[in-house]
């Protein structure tokens, strides 16, 4: 049974991604294991969009 079969059989078995808890652009470490966490793909998408919004706002304020 491969991952696609598991996902097809169990809708709660979503994929996961490794994530920087504190984004690097906000001062988070790129190499520290303490700044890494595991997120489901949906949570990662939500978090990434929020981080992109904050980054864009910070760039706008810097002008």
Coordinates of N, CA, C and O in Angstrom, one line a residue:
X1 N 0.9 -1.2 0.0 CA 0.0 0.0 0.0 C 0.9 1.2 0.0 O 1.7 1.4 0.9
X2 N 0.7 2.1 -1.0 CA 1.5 3.3 -1.0 C 0.7 4.5 -0.4 O -0.4 4.3 0.0
X3 N 1.4 5.7 -0.3 CA 0.8 6.8 0.3 C -0.5 7.2 -0.3 O -1.5 7.6 0.4
X4 N -0.6 7.1 -1.6 CA -1.9 7.5 -2.3 C -3.0 6.6 -1.8 O -4.2 7.1 -1.7
X5 N -2.8 5.3 -1.6 CA -3.8 4.4 -1.2 C -4.2 4.8 0.3 O -5.4 4.7 0.6
X6 N -3.3 5.1 1.1 CA -3.6 5.5 2.5 C -4.5 6.7 2.5 O -5.5 6.8 3.2
X7 N -4.1 7.7 1.7 CA -4.9 9.0 1.6 C -6.3 8.7 1.1 O -7.3 9.3 1.5
X8 N -6.4 7.8 0.1 CA -7.7 7.5 -0.5 C -8.6 6.8 0.5 O -9.8 7.0 0.6
X9 N -8.0 6.0 1.4 CA -8.7 5.2 2.4 C -9.1 6.0 3.6 O -10.1 5.7 4.3
X10 N -8.3 7.0 3.9 CA -8.5 7.8 5.2 C -8.3 9.3 4.9 O -7.2 9.8 4.7
X11 N -9.5 10.0 4.7 CA -9.4 11.4 4.4 C -8.7 12.3 5.5 O -8.3 13.4 5.2
X12 N -8.6 11.7 6.7 CA -7.9 12.5 7.8 C -6.4 12.3 7.7 O -5.7 13.0 8.4
X13 N -5.9 11.4 6.8 CA -4.5 11.2 6.7 C -3.8 12.1 5.7 O -3.2 11.6 4.7
X14 N -3.9 13.4 5.9 CA -3.4 14.4 5.0 C -1.8 14.3 5.1 O -1.3 13.9 6.1
X15 N -1.2 14.8 4.0 CA 0.2 14.9 4.0 C 0.7 16.0 5.0 O -0.1 16.8 5.6
X16 N 2.0 15.9 5.3 CA 2.6 16.8 6.3 C 3.8 17.5 5.6 O 4.5 16.9 4.8
X17 N 4.2 18.7 6.2 CA 5.4 19.4 5.7 C 6.2 19.9 6.9 O 5.6 20.1 8.0
X18 N 7.5 20.0 6.7 CA 8.3 20.5 7.7 C 8.3 22.1 7.6 O 8.4 22.6 6.5
X19 N 8.1 22.8 8.7 CA 7.9 24.2 8.7 C 8.8 24.9 9.6 O 9.1 24.4 10.7
X20 N 9.3 26.1 9.3 CA 10.0 27.0 10.2 C 8.9 27.6 11.1 O 8.0 28.3 10.6
X21 N 9.0 27.4 12.4 CA 8.0 27.9 13.3 C 8.0 29.5 13.3 O 6.9 30.1 13.1
X22 N 9.1 30.1 13.5 CA 9.3 31.5 13.3 C 9.9 31.7 11.9 O 11.0 31.2 11.7
X23 N 9.3 32.4 11.0 CA 9.8 32.5 9.6 C 11.2 33.1 9.7 O 11.5 34.0 10.5
X24 N 12.0 32.8 8.7 CA 13.4 33.3 8.7 C 13.4 34.8 8.5 O 14.1 35.5 9.2
X25 N 12.4 35.3 7.7 CA 12.4 36.8 7.5 C 12.0 37.5 8.8 O 12.1 38.7 8.8
X26 N 11.4 36.8 9.8 CA 11.1 37.4 11.0 C 12.1 37.1 12.1 O 11.9 37.3 13.3
X27 N 13.3 36.6 11.7 CA 14.4 36.4 12.6 C 14.5 34.9 13.1 O 15.3 34.6 13.9
X28 N 13.7 34.0 12.6 CA 13.8 32.6 12.9 C 15.0 32.0 12.3 O 15.5 32.4 11.3
X29 N 15.6 31.0 13.0 CA 16.8 30.4 12.6 C 16.5 29.4 11.4 O 15.5 28.7 11.4
X30 N 17.4 29.5 10.4 CA 17.2 28.6 9.3 C 17.8 27.2 9.5 O 17.4 26.3 8.8
X31 N 18.6 27.1 10.6 CA 19.3 25.8 10.8 C 18.9 25.1 12.2 O 19.2 24.0 12.4
X32 N 18.3 25.9 13.1 CA 18.0 25.3 14.4 C 16.8 24.3 14.4 O 15.8 24.6 13.8
X33 N 17.1 23.2 15.0 CA 16.0 22.2 15.1 C 14.8 22.7 15.9 O 13.7 22.3 15.8
X34 N 15.1 23.6 16.8 CA 14.1 24.2 17.7 C 13.1 25.1 16.9 O 12.0 25.4 17.4
X35 N 13.5 25.5 15.7 CA 12.6 26.3 14.9 C 11.9 25.5 13.8 O 11.4 26.1 12.9
X36 N 11.8 24.2 14.0 CA 11.2 23.4 13.0 C 10.0 22.7 13.6 O 10.0 22.3 14.8
X37 N 8.9 22.6 12.8 CA 7.7 21.9 13.3 C 7.1 21.2 12.1 O 7.3 21.5 10.9
X38 N 6.2 20.2 12.4 CA 5.5 19.5 11.4 C 4.0 20.0 11.3 O 3.4 20.1 12.3
X39 N 3.6 20.3 10.1 CA 2.2 20.8 9.9 C 1.5 20.0 8.8 O 2.2 19.5 7.9
X40 N 0.2 19.9 9.0 CA -0.5 19.3 7.9 C -0.5 20.3 6.7 O -0.2 21.5 6.9
X41 N -0.7 19.8 5.5 CA -0.6 20.6 4.3 C -1.6 21.8 4.4 O -1.3 22.9 4.0
X42 N -2.8 21.6 4.9 CA -3.8 22.7 5.0 C -3.3 23.7 6.0 O -3.4 24.9 5.7
X43 N -2.8 23.3 7.1 CA -2.4 24.3 8.1 C -1.1 25.1 7.6 O -1.0 26.3 7.8
X44 N -0.3 24.4 6.9 CA 0.9 25.0 6.3 C 0.5 26.1 5.2 O 1.0 27.2 5.2
X45 N -0.5 25.8 4.4 CA -1.0 26.7 3.5 C -1.6 28.0 4.1 O -1.3 29.1 3.7
X46 N -2.4 27.8 5.2 CA -2.9 28.9 5.9 C -1.8 29.7 6.6 O -1.8 31.0 6.5
X47 N -0.9 29.1 7.2 CA 0.3 29.8 7.9 C 1.1 30.5 6.8 O 1.5 31.7 7.0
X48 N 1.4 29.9 5.7 CA 2.2 30.5 4.6 C 1.5 31.8 4.1 O 2.2 32.8 3.9
X49 N 0.2 31.7 3.9 CA -0.5 32.9 3.4 C -0.5 34.0 4.4 O -0.3 35.2 4.1
X50 N -0.6 33.7 5.7 CA -0.5 34.7 6.8 C 0.9 35.3 6.8 O 1.0 36.6 6.9
X51 N 1.9 34.5 6.7 CA 3.3 35.0 6.7 C 3.6 35.9 5.5 O 4.3 36.9 5.6
X52 N 3.1 35.5 4.3 CA 3.3 36.3 3.1 C 2.6 37.7 3.3 O 3.2 38.7 2.9
X53 N 1.4 37.7 3.9 CA 0.7 39.0 4.1 C 1.6 39.9 5.1 O 1.8 41.1 4.8
X54 N 2.1 39.3 6.1 CA 2.9 40.1 7.1 C 4.2 40.6 6.4 O 4.6 41.7 6.6
X55 N 4.8 39.8 5.5 CA 6.0 40.2 4.8 C 5.7 41.3 3.9 O 6.5 42.3 3.8
X56 N 4.6 41.2 3.2 CA 4.2 42.3 2.2 C 3.9 43.6 3.0 O 4.3 44.7 2.5
X57 N 3.3 43.5 4.1 CA 3.0 44.7 4.9 C 4.3 45.3 5.4 O 4.4 46.5 5.5
X58 N 5.2 44.5 5.9 CA 6.5 45.0 6.3 C 7.3 45.7 5.2 O 7.9 46.8 5.4
X59 N 7.2 45.1 4.0 CA 7.9 45.8 2.9 C 7.2 47.1 2.5 O 7.9 48.1 2.2
X60 N 5.9 47.2 2.6 CA 5.2 48.4 2.3 C 5.5 49.5 3.4 O 5.7 50.6 3.0
X61 N 5.6 49.1 4.6 CA 6.0 50.1 5.7 C 7.4 50.6 5.6 O 7.7 51.7 5.9
X62 N 8.3 49.8 5.0 CA 9.7 50.2 4.8 C 9.9 51.2 3.8 O 11.0 51.8 3.7
X63 N 8.9 51.5 3.0 CA 9.0 52.5 1.9 C 9.1 53.9 2.4 O 8.7 54.4 3.3

